Amino acid sequence: MQRRKFMMVLAAGGATIALSACDTMPTSAVAPWLGPDGSETDPRLRALSWAMLAPNPHNLQSWQADIREPDLIKLYVDQARLLPETDPPHRQILIGCGAFLELLRIAASHDGWDAVIKLMPQGDYGVAGVDARAFAEVRFVRNAQLVADPLFLAVRNRRTNRLPYEAKVPDEGVLAALTAAAARPGISLMSSNSAAQVARIREIAIAGYRAEFTNPATWGESADVVRLGSDAVAAEPSGIAVLGTKVWFARKLGFLSQESMRKTDGLGVQSAIDSSVEAANNTHAWIWLVSADNSRQAQIETGRAYMRIDLTATTLGVAIHPNSQVLQEFPLMAALYQSFHREVGVAEPARVQMLSRIGYAPPPGPAARRPVQRILRA
């Protein structure tokens, strides 16, 4: 049996790939996609419940919320859910926090509340990494005149789609709509559906997969957050869910285990490379988010912009999948980081914060999410 057909794993961004009808996603792990319970009256908990559905690195859901003060949410980075090997300065984690923040704001507007956001209320984290200070404070203000953000209607159907995309090329109208959706202070969206540039970006992206997936430290970090099988996903509905009949048999026959996942010459790595390359080879348009600088505020604003792009893509029926390996700051990625920035014509102090493939493909099922109670500070 070919290894690639035996198991498919993609470690970037919290992959969930169900290979058959057995060992499927547990109902409890996707219950948060139904939204808050109808009996929940606290608008902050309602908005936080929706915000849990935001895209985030390795699906770690690295958020904590303090709601002990009336009408206020203080948001923190969960220090136990970082990626020090692939994301040493915690830049990508902060982008995920920005997506969470924007989805919270969108959800609050749906219930008639202004979510008044203050970034870095206790001061900037600096370049070394995040710390125990809040990344945002959100005050809820009732506003009877508020117009609900229409992107809320796409929240339940939003997906990160890692499948190979159809031959249909996203046109200029799609690219223009995504560009408009990305408008945040200091953030702009660039894109290409030119076959020649798409191919050049593809080759850089593929080299990025190989650099991350074959490096023991960075691959091991991903392997450590893999949840093998439905029982593991039910017990911890975060990280990278690996499910399906073939996965079940691989585990039972001894081909696949948490320990074997860490091997850079093993089935997991080869499957990750094969499936990533196949996806890249079936990509006909790329988009990338550029910030005017690399401040912590810019990183959060990038996440807010990406959240709006993602929901807009859902509304348009467009599949989207972040492919930001070549933007990571660990040493082995440095040459590819420079190559990509040269390819797209971005130079310091500006930088590319996210790279994503877009196209058309059948939507996958929802990814696992923790219940909102798991992120609340006592």
C-alpha positions as a Markdown table, in Angstrom:
| # | Residue | x | y | z |
|---|---|---|---|---|
| 1 | Met | 0.0 | 0.0 | 0.0 |
| 2 | Gln | 1.4 | 3.4 | -0.9 |
| 3 | Arg | 2.3 | 5.5 | 2.1 |
| 4 | Arg | 0.6 | 8.6 | 0.8 |
| 5 | Lys | -2.7 | 6.8 | 0.4 |
| 6 | Phe | -2.3 | 5.2 | 3.8 |
| 7 | Met | -2.4 | 8.5 | 5.7 |
| 8 | Met | -2.5 | 12.2 | 5.0 |
| 9 | Val | -1.3 | 14.6 | 7.6 |
| 10 | Leu | -0.7 | 18.3 | 7.2 |
| 11 | Ala | 0.8 | 20.0 | 10.2 |
| 12 | Ala | 0.4 | 23.7 | 9.3 |
| 13 | Gly | -2.4 | 25.4 | 11.1 |
| 14 | Gly | -4.3 | 22.5 | 12.8 |
| 15 | Ala | -5.1 | 20.1 | 10.0 |
| 16 | Thr | -8.1 | 17.8 | 10.3 |
| 17 | Ile | -8.2 | 15.1 | 7.6 |
| 18 | Ala | -10.8 | 12.3 | 8.0 |
| 19 | Leu | -9.9 | 9.5 | 5.6 |
| 20 | Ser | -13.0 | 7.3 | 5.9 |
| 21 | Ala | -16.2 | 6.8 | 7.8 |
| 22 | Cys | -14.6 | 5.1 | 10.8 |
| 23 | Asp | -12.9 | 6.9 | 13.7 |
| 24 | Thr | -14.6 | 10.2 | 12.7 |
| 25 | Met | -14.5 | 13.6 | 14.4 |
| 26 | Pro | -16.2 | 13.4 | 17.8 |
| 27 | Thr | -19.5 | 15.3 | 18.0 |
| 28 | Ser | -18.3 | 17.0 | 21.2 |
| 29 | Ala | -15.2 | 18.4 | 19.4 |
| 30 | Val | -17.3 | 20.3 | 16.9 |
| 31 | Ala | -20.2 | 21.3 | 19.1 |
| 32 | Pro | -18.8 | 24.8 | 19.5 |
| 33 | Trp | -19.6 | 25.4 | 15.8 |
| 34 | Leu | -23.3 | 25.5 | 16.8 |
| 35 | Gly | -22.6 | 28.7 | 18.7 |
| 36 | Pro | -23.5 | 29.7 | 22.3 |
| 37 | Asp | -26.3 | 28.0 | 24.1 |
| 38 | Gly | -29.6 | 29.8 | 23.7 |
| 39 | Ser | -29.8 | 30.4 | 27.4 |
| 40 | Glu | -26.5 | 32.3 | 27.6 |
| 41 | Thr | -27.3 | 36.0 | 28.3 |
| 42 | Asp | -23.9 | 37.4 | 29.0 |
| 43 | Pro | -23.0 | 39.1 | 25.7 |
| 44 | Arg | -19.3 | 38.6 | 26.4 |
| 45 | Leu | -19.6 | 34.9 | 26.7 |
| 46 | Arg | -21.8 | 34.8 | 23.6 |
| 47 | Ala | -19.1 | 36.7 | 21.6 |
| 48 | Leu | -16.3 | 34.6 | 23.0 |
| 49 | Ser | -18.1 | 31.4 | 22.0 |
| 50 | Trp | -18.1 | 32.5 | 18.4 |
| 51 | Ala | -14.5 | 33.8 | 18.6 |
| 52 | Met | -13.4 | 30.3 | 19.5 |
| 53 | Leu | -14.0 | 29.4 | 15.8 |
| 54 | Ala | -11.2 | 31.7 | 14.6 |
| 55 | Pro | -8.4 | 30.2 | 12.5 |
| 56 | Asn | -5.1 | 30.0 | 14.5 |
| 57 | Pro | -1.6 | 28.4 | 14.2 |
| 58 | His | -1.6 | 24.6 | 14.7 |
| 59 | Asn | -5.2 | 24.9 | 16.0 |
| 60 | Leu | -3.7 | 25.5 | 19.5 |
| 61 | Gln | -6.4 | 28.1 | 20.4 |
| 62 | Ser | -3.8 | 30.1 | 22.3 |
| 63 | Trp | -6.3 | 32.5 | 24.0 |
| 64 | Gln | -7.3 | 33.3 | 27.6 |
| 65 | Ala | -10.1 | 35.6 | 28.6 |
| 66 | Asp | -10.7 | 37.4 | 32.0 |
| 67 | Ile | -14.4 | 38.5 | 32.4 |
| 68 | Arg | -14.4 | 39.3 | 36.1 |
| 69 | Glu | -15.0 | 43.0 | 35.5 |
| 70 | Pro | -18.5 | 43.9 | 34.3 |
| 71 | Asp | -18.8 | 44.7 | 30.6 |
| 72 | Leu | -15.0 | 44.1 | 30.0 |
| 73 | Ile | -12.9 | 41.3 | 28.6 |
| 74 | Lys | -9.2 | 41.2 | 29.1 |
| 75 | Leu | -7.5 | 38.9 | 26.5 |
| 76 | Tyr | -4.2 | 37.2 | 27.1 |
| 77 | Val | -1.9 | 34.8 | 25.1 |
| 78 | Asp | -1.9 | 31.3 | 26.7 |
| 79 | Gln | 1.7 | 30.9 | 27.6 |
| 80 | Ala | 1.4 | 27.1 | 27.6 |
| 81 | Arg | 0.2 | 27.1 | 23.9 |
| 82 | Leu | 3.1 | 28.6 | 22.0 |
| 83 | Leu | 5.3 | 27.3 | 19.1 |
| 84 | Pro | 8.9 | 28.3 | 20.1 |
| 85 | Glu | 10.5 | 26.3 | 17.3 |
| 86 | Thr | 8.5 | 27.3 | 14.2 |
| 87 | Asp | 7.4 | 30.7 | 15.7 |
| 88 | Pro | 10.3 | 31.9 | 18.0 |
| 89 | Pro | 9.0 | 35.5 | 18.4 |
| 90 | His | 5.4 | 34.3 | 18.7 |
| 91 | Arg | 4.4 | 36.5 | 15.7 |
| 92 | Gln | 2.1 | 33.8 | 14.2 |
| 93 | Ile | 0.5 | 33.2 | 17.6 |
| 94 | Leu | -0.3 | 37.0 | 17.8 |
| 95 | Ile | -1.8 | 36.8 | 14.3 |
| 96 | Gly | -4.1 | 34.1 | 15.5 |
| 97 | Cys | -5.0 | 36.3 | 18.5 |
| 98 | Gly | -5.9 | 39.0 | 16.1 |
| 99 | Ala | -8.2 | 36.7 | 14.2 |
| 100 | Phe | -9.9 | 35.8 | 17.5 |
| 101 | Leu | -10.3 | 39.5 | 18.4 |
| 102 | Glu | -11.9 | 40.4 | 15.1 |
| 103 | Leu | -14.3 | 37.5 | 15.2 |
| 104 | Leu | -15.3 | 38.5 | 18.8 |
| 105 | Arg | -16.0 | 42.0 | 17.5 |
| 106 | Ile | -18.1 | 40.7 | 14.6 |
| 107 | Ala | -20.1 | 38.4 | 16.9 |
| 108 | Ala | -20.7 | 41.2 | 19.4 |
| 109 | Ser | -22.1 | 43.4 | 16.7 |
| 110 | His | -24.5 | 40.7 | 15.7 |
| 111 | Asp | -26.0 | 40.9 | 19.3 |
| 112 | Gly | -26.1 | 44.8 | 19.2 |
| 113 | Trp | -22.9 | 45.5 | 21.2 |
| 114 | Asp | -20.0 | 47.7 | 20.3 |
| 115 | Ala | -16.8 | 45.9 | 21.2 |
| 116 | Val | -14.5 | 48.8 | 21.9 |
| 117 | Ile | -10.9 | 47.4 | 21.5 |
| 118 | Lys | -7.7 | 48.7 | 23.1 |
| 119 | Leu | -4.6 | 46.9 | 21.9 |
| 120 | Met | -1.7 | 46.3 | 24.3 |
| 121 | Pro | -3.3 | 48.1 | 27.2 |
| 122 | Gln | -0.3 | 47.3 | 29.5 |
| 123 | Gly | 2.4 | 48.1 | 27.0 |
| 124 | Asp | 4.0 | 46.4 | 24.0 |
| 125 | Tyr | 5.5 | 42.9 | 24.2 |
| 126 | Gly | 8.6 | 43.9 | 22.3 |
| 127 | Val | 10.6 | 41.7 | 19.9 |
| 128 | Ala | 11.6 | 38.8 | 22.2 |
| 129 | Gly | 8.2 | 37.2 | 22.6 |
| 130 | Val | 4.8 | 37.5 | 24.3 |
| 131 | Asp | 4.4 | 37.6 | 28.1 |
| 132 | Ala | 1.8 | 37.7 | 30.8 |
| 133 | Arg | 0.4 | 41.1 | 29.8 |
| 134 | Ala | -2.9 | 41.4 | 28.0 |
| 135 | Phe | -2.8 | 41.8 | 24.2 |
| 136 | Ala | -6.2 | 43.5 | 24.2 |
| 137 | Glu | -9.0 | 44.8 | 26.4 |
| 138 | Val | -12.5 | 44.8 | 25.0 |
| 139 | Arg | -15.3 | 46.9 | 26.5 |
| 140 | Phe | -18.9 | 46.0 | 25.6 |
| 141 | Val | -21.1 | 49.1 | 25.0 |
| 142 | Arg | -24.8 | 48.7 | 24.1 |
| 143 | Asn | -25.6 | 50.4 | 20.8 |
| 144 | Ala | -29.1 | 50.2 | 19.6 |
| 145 | Gln | -28.1 | 51.9 | 16.3 |
| 146 | Leu | -25.3 | 49.5 | 15.5 |
| 147 | Val | -25.4 | 47.7 | 12.2 |
| 148 | Ala | -24.4 | 44.1 | 12.6 |
| 149 | Asp | -21.4 | 43.1 | 10.5 |
| 150 | Pro | -22.7 | 41.0 | 7.6 |
| 151 | Leu | -19.7 | 38.7 | 7.7 |
| 152 | Phe | -21.2 | 37.1 | 10.8 |
| 153 | Leu | -23.5 | 35.1 | 8.5 |
| 154 | Ala | -20.4 | 33.2 | 7.2 |
| 155 | Val | -18.9 | 32.2 | 10.6 |
| 156 | Arg | -20.4 | 28.7 | 10.9 |
| 157 | Asn | -19.4 | 27.8 | 7.3 |
| 158 | Arg | -15.8 | 29.1 | 7.5 |
| 159 | Arg | -13.2 | 26.5 | 6.9 |
| 160 | Thr | -9.4 | 26.2 | 6.2 |
| 161 | Asn | -9.4 | 24.1 | 3.1 |
| 162 | Arg | -6.2 | 22.0 | 2.5 |
| 163 | Leu | -7.4 | 20.0 | -0.4 |
| 164 | Pro | -6.0 | 20.4 | -3.9 |
| 165 | Tyr | -7.9 | 23.1 | -5.8 |
| 166 | Glu | -9.8 | 22.8 | -9.0 |
| 167 | Ala | -8.4 | 24.2 | -12.3 |
| 168 | Lys | -10.7 | 27.2 | -12.1 |
| 169 | Val | -8.7 | 30.4 | -11.5 |
| 170 | Pro | -10.0 | 33.0 | -9.0 |
| 171 | Asp | -10.6 | 36.1 | -11.2 |
| 172 | Glu | -9.9 | 39.8 | -10.7 |
| 173 | Gly | -13.3 | 40.3 | -9.1 |
| 174 | Val | -12.5 | 37.8 | -6.3 |
| 175 | Leu | -9.1 | 39.3 | -5.7 |
| 176 | Ala | -10.6 | 42.8 | -5.5 |
| 177 | Ala | -13.2 | 41.7 | -3.0 |
| 178 | Leu | -10.5 | 40.0 | -0.8 |
| 179 | Thr | -8.3 | 43.1 | -1.1 |
| 180 | Ala | -11.2 | 45.3 | 0.1 |
| 181 | Ala | -11.9 | 42.9 | 3.0 |
| 182 | Ala | -8.3 | 43.1 | 4.2 |
| 183 | Ala | -8.4 | 46.9 | 4.9 |
| 184 | Arg | -6.9 | 47.4 | 8.4 |
| 185 | Pro | -4.5 | 50.1 | 9.6 |
| 186 | Gly | -1.1 | 49.5 | 8.1 |
| 187 | Ile | -2.2 | 46.3 | 6.4 |
| 188 | Ser | -2.6 | 45.6 | 2.7 |
| 189 | Leu | -3.4 | 42.5 | 0.6 |
| 190 | Met | -1.4 | 41.6 | -2.5 |
| 191 | Ser | -2.2 | 38.8 | -4.9 |
| 192 | Ser | -1.4 | 37.0 | -8.1 |
| 193 | Asn | -3.3 | 34.7 | -10.5 |
| 194 | Ser | -0.5 | 35.1 | -13.1 |
| 195 | Ala | 0.5 | 31.6 | -14.1 |
| 196 | Ala | 4.2 | 32.5 | -14.1 |
| 197 | Gln | 4.3 | 34.1 | -10.7 |
| 198 | Val | 2.0 | 31.5 | -9.2 |
| 199 | Ala | 4.5 | 28.9 | -10.3 |
| 200 | Arg | 7.5 | 30.8 | -8.8 |
| 201 | Ile | 5.7 | 31.2 | -5.5 |
| 202 | Arg | 4.7 | 27.5 | -5.6 |
| 203 | Glu | 8.3 | 26.5 | -5.8 |
| 204 | Ile | 9.3 | 28.7 | -2.8 |
| 205 | Ala | 6.4 | 27.4 | -0.8 |
| 206 | Ile | 7.3 | 23.7 | -1.5 |
| 207 | Ala | 10.8 | 24.4 | -0.4 |
| 208 | Gly | 9.4 | 25.8 | 2.8 |
| 209 | Tyr | 7.4 | 22.7 | 3.5 |
| 210 | Arg | 10.5 | 20.6 | 3.1 |
| 211 | Ala | 12.5 | 22.9 | 5.4 |
| 212 | Glu | 10.0 | 22.8 | 8.2 |
| 213 | Phe | 8.8 | 19.2 | 7.9 |
| 214 | Thr | 12.3 | 17.6 | 7.7 |
| 215 | Asn | 13.8 | 19.6 | 10.5 |
| 216 | Pro | 13.6 | 17.5 | 13.7 |
| 217 | Ala | 12.9 | 20.5 | 16.0 |
| 218 | Thr | 10.1 | 22.1 | 14.0 |
| 219 | Trp | 8.5 | 18.9 | 12.9 |
| 220 | Gly | 8.7 | 17.5 | 16.4 |
| 221 | Glu | 6.8 | 20.6 | 17.6 |
| 222 | Ser | 4.0 | 19.8 | 15.2 |
| 223 | Ala | 4.0 | 16.1 | 16.1 |
| 224 | Asp | 3.6 | 16.9 | 19.7 |
| 225 | Val | 0.2 | 18.5 | 19.2 |
| 226 | Val | -1.1 | 15.7 | 16.9 |
| 227 | Arg | -4.3 | 14.1 | 18.3 |
| 228 | Leu | -4.3 | 10.5 | 16.9 |
| 229 | Gly | -7.8 | 9.1 | 16.7 |
| 230 | Ser | -11.3 | 10.2 | 17.9 |
| 231 | Asp | -10.7 | 9.4 | 21.5 |
| 232 | Ala | -7.6 | 11.7 | 21.6 |
| 233 | Val | -9.5 | 14.5 | 19.8 |
| 234 | Ala | -12.4 | 14.2 | 22.2 |
| 235 | Ala | -10.1 | 14.4 | 25.2 |
| 236 | Glu | -8.2 | 17.5 | 23.8 |
| 237 | Pro | -10.1 | 19.2 | 21.0 |
| 238 | Ser | -7.2 | 21.4 | 19.9 |
| 239 | Gly | -4.1 | 20.8 | 17.8 |
| 240 | Ile | -3.9 | 18.6 | 14.7 |
| 241 | Ala | -6.6 | 16.0 | 14.5 |
| 242 | Val | -5.6 | 12.8 | 12.5 |
| 243 | Leu | -8.6 | 10.6 | 12.0 |
| 244 | Gly | -10.1 | 7.9 | 9.8 |
| 245 | Thr | -10.3 | 4.2 | 9.2 |
| 246 | Lys | -6.8 | 4.0 | 7.6 |
| 247 | Val | -5.3 | 5.9 | 10.5 |
| 248 | Trp | -7.1 | 3.5 | 12.9 |
| 249 | Phe | -5.6 | 0.5 | 11.2 |
| 250 | Ala | -2.2 | 2.1 | 11.1 |
| 251 | Arg | -2.2 | 2.6 | 14.8 |
| 252 | Lys | -3.5 | -0.9 | 15.5 |
| 253 | Leu | -0.8 | -2.4 | 13.2 |
| 254 | Gly | 2.0 | -0.4 | 14.8 |
| 255 | Phe | 2.7 | 1.8 | 11.8 |
| 256 | Leu | 1.6 | 5.0 | 13.5 |
| 257 | Ser | 2.0 | 6.2 | 17.1 |
| 258 | Gln | 2.6 | 9.5 | 18.9 |
| 259 | Glu | 6.3 | 8.5 | 19.1 |
| 260 | Ser | 6.6 | 7.5 | 15.4 |
| 261 | Met | 5.0 | 10.8 | 14.4 |
| 262 | Arg | 8.2 | 12.6 | 15.5 |
| 263 | Lys | 10.5 | 10.8 | 13.1 |
| 264 | Thr | 11.5 | 13.0 | 10.2 |
| 265 | Asp | 12.1 | 10.0 | 8.0 |
| 266 | Gly | 8.7 | 8.4 | 8.9 |
| 267 | Leu | 5.3 | 8.1 | 7.5 |
| 268 | Gly | 4.0 | 11.4 | 9.0 |
| 269 | Val | 6.6 | 13.6 | 7.4 |
| 270 | Gln | 6.4 | 11.9 | 4.0 |
| 271 | Ser | 2.6 | 12.2 | 4.0 |
| 272 | Ala | 2.8 | 15.8 | 5.0 |
| 273 | Ile | 5.2 | 16.7 | 2.2 |
| 274 | Asp | 3.3 | 14.7 | -0.4 |
| 275 | Ser | -0.1 | 16.2 | 0.5 |
| 276 | Ser | 1.3 | 19.7 | 0.7 |
| 277 | Val | 3.1 | 19.4 | -2.6 |
| 278 | Glu | 0.0 | 18.1 | -4.3 |
| 279 | Ala | -2.0 | 21.0 | -2.8 |
| 280 | Ala | 0.5 | 23.5 | -4.0 |
| 281 | Asn | 0.7 | 22.0 | -7.5 |
| 282 | Asn | -3.1 | 22.4 | -7.7 |
| 283 | Thr | -3.1 | 26.1 | -6.7 |
| 284 | His | -3.7 | 28.8 | -9.3 |
| 285 | Ala | -3.8 | 32.0 | -7.2 |
| 286 | Trp | -1.9 | 33.2 | -4.1 |
| 287 | Ile | -2.6 | 36.1 | -1.7 |
| 288 | Trp | -0.3 | 37.6 | 0.9 |
| 289 | Leu | -0.8 | 40.1 | 3.7 |
| 290 | Val | 1.8 | 42.9 | 4.0 |
| 291 | Ser | 2.3 | 45.1 | 7.0 |
| 292 | Ala | 4.0 | 48.5 | 6.9 |
| 293 | Asp | 6.2 | 47.4 | 9.8 |
| 294 | Asn | 6.6 | 44.3 | 12.1 |
| 295 | Ser | 5.2 | 45.8 | 15.3 |
| 296 | Arg | 3.1 | 43.7 | 17.6 |
| 297 | Gln | 0.1 | 45.9 | 16.7 |
| 298 | Ala | 0.7 | 45.1 | 13.0 |
| 299 | Gln | 0.8 | 41.4 | 13.8 |
| 300 | Ile | -2.6 | 41.6 | 15.6 |
| 301 | Glu | -4.0 | 43.8 | 12.8 |
| 302 | Thr | -2.9 | 41.1 | 10.3 |
| 303 | Gly | -4.9 | 38.6 | 12.1 |
| 304 | Arg | -7.9 | 40.9 | 12.1 |
| 305 | Ala | -7.5 | 41.4 | 8.3 |
| 306 | Tyr | -7.1 | 37.7 | 7.7 |
| 307 | Met | -10.3 | 36.9 | 9.6 |
| 308 | Arg | -12.2 | 39.3 | 7.3 |
| 309 | Ile | -10.6 | 37.8 | 4.2 |
| 310 | Asp | -11.5 | 34.3 | 5.4 |
| 311 | Leu | -15.1 | 35.1 | 6.0 |
| 312 | Thr | -15.3 | 37.0 | 2.7 |
| 313 | Ala | -13.9 | 34.0 | 0.9 |
| 314 | Thr | -16.5 | 31.9 | 2.5 |
| 315 | Thr | -19.2 | 34.2 | 1.3 |
| 316 | Leu | -17.8 | 34.1 | -2.2 |
| 317 | Gly | -17.5 | 30.3 | -2.2 |
| 318 | Val | -13.7 | 30.5 | -2.4 |
| 319 | Ala | -11.4 | 28.0 | -0.6 |
| 320 | Ile | -8.5 | 29.4 | 1.4 |
| 321 | His | -5.5 | 27.9 | 3.1 |
| 322 | Pro | -2.6 | 29.7 | 4.9 |
| 323 | Asn | 0.9 | 28.5 | 3.7 |
| 324 | Ser | 3.2 | 30.7 | 5.7 |
| 325 | Gln | 6.1 | 28.3 | 6.3 |
| 326 | Val | 8.5 | 30.6 | 4.3 |
| 327 | Leu | 7.7 | 33.5 | 6.6 |
| 328 | Gln | 8.8 | 31.8 | 9.8 |
| 329 | Glu | 11.8 | 33.1 | 11.7 |
| 330 | Phe | 13.8 | 30.0 | 12.6 |
| 331 | Pro | 17.3 | 29.9 | 11.1 |
| 332 | Leu | 16.8 | 27.2 | 8.4 |
| 333 | Met | 14.1 | 29.3 | 6.8 |
| 334 | Ala | 16.0 | 32.5 | 6.5 |
| 335 | Ala | 17.1 | 32.1 | 2.8 |
| 336 | Leu | 13.6 | 31.2 | 1.7 |
| 337 | Tyr | 12.2 | 34.1 | 3.7 |
| 338 | Gln | 14.4 | 36.4 | 1.7 |
| 339 | Ser | 13.6 | 34.7 | -1.6 |
| 340 | Phe | 9.9 | 35.1 | -1.1 |
| 341 | His | 10.2 | 38.8 | -0.1 |
| 342 | Arg | 12.2 | 39.5 | -3.2 |
| 343 | Glu | 9.7 | 37.7 | -5.4 |
| 344 | Val | 6.8 | 39.8 | -4.2 |
| 345 | Gly | 8.8 | 43.0 | -3.9 |
| 346 | Val | 8.5 | 43.7 | -0.2 |
| 347 | Ala | 11.4 | 45.2 | 1.7 |
| 348 | Glu | 12.0 | 46.3 | 5.3 |
| 349 | Pro | 10.5 | 47.9 | 7.3 |
| 350 | Ala | 7.5 | 46.3 | 5.6 |
| 351 | Arg | 7.2 | 42.6 | 5.7 |
| 352 | Val | 4.8 | 39.8 | 4.5 |
| 353 | Gln | 2.9 | 38.5 | 7.5 |
| 354 | Met | 0.8 | 35.7 | 5.8 |
| 355 | Leu | 0.8 | 33.8 | 2.6 |
| 356 | Ser | -2.3 | 31.8 | 1.5 |
| 357 | Arg | -3.5 | 29.8 | -1.4 |
| 358 | Ile | -7.0 | 30.4 | -2.7 |
| 359 | Gly | -9.1 | 28.5 | -5.2 |
| 360 | Tyr | -12.1 | 26.2 | -5.4 |
| 361 | Ala | -12.7 | 22.9 | -3.7 |
| 362 | Pro | -15.5 | 21.0 | -1.8 |
| 363 | Pro | -15.6 | 22.3 | 1.8 |
| 364 | Pro | -14.2 | 20.0 | 4.5 |
| 365 | Gly | -15.8 | 19.4 | 7.9 |
| 366 | Pro | -15.2 | 21.7 | 10.8 |
| 367 | Ala | -12.0 | 21.5 | 12.9 |
| 368 | Ala | -12.1 | 20.6 | 16.6 |
| 369 | Arg | -12.6 | 23.4 | 19.1 |
| 370 | Arg | -12.5 | 23.6 | 22.9 |
| 371 | Pro | -15.6 | 24.9 | 24.7 |
| 372 | Val | -15.4 | 28.5 | 25.7 |
| 373 | Gln | -15.2 | 27.7 | 29.4 |
| 374 | Arg | -11.7 | 26.3 | 28.8 |
| 375 | Ile | -10.2 | 29.7 | 28.1 |
| 376 | Leu | -11.8 | 31.6 | 31.0 |
| 377 | Arg | -9.5 | 32.8 | 33.8 |
| 378 | Ala | -10.8 | 32.1 | 37.3 |
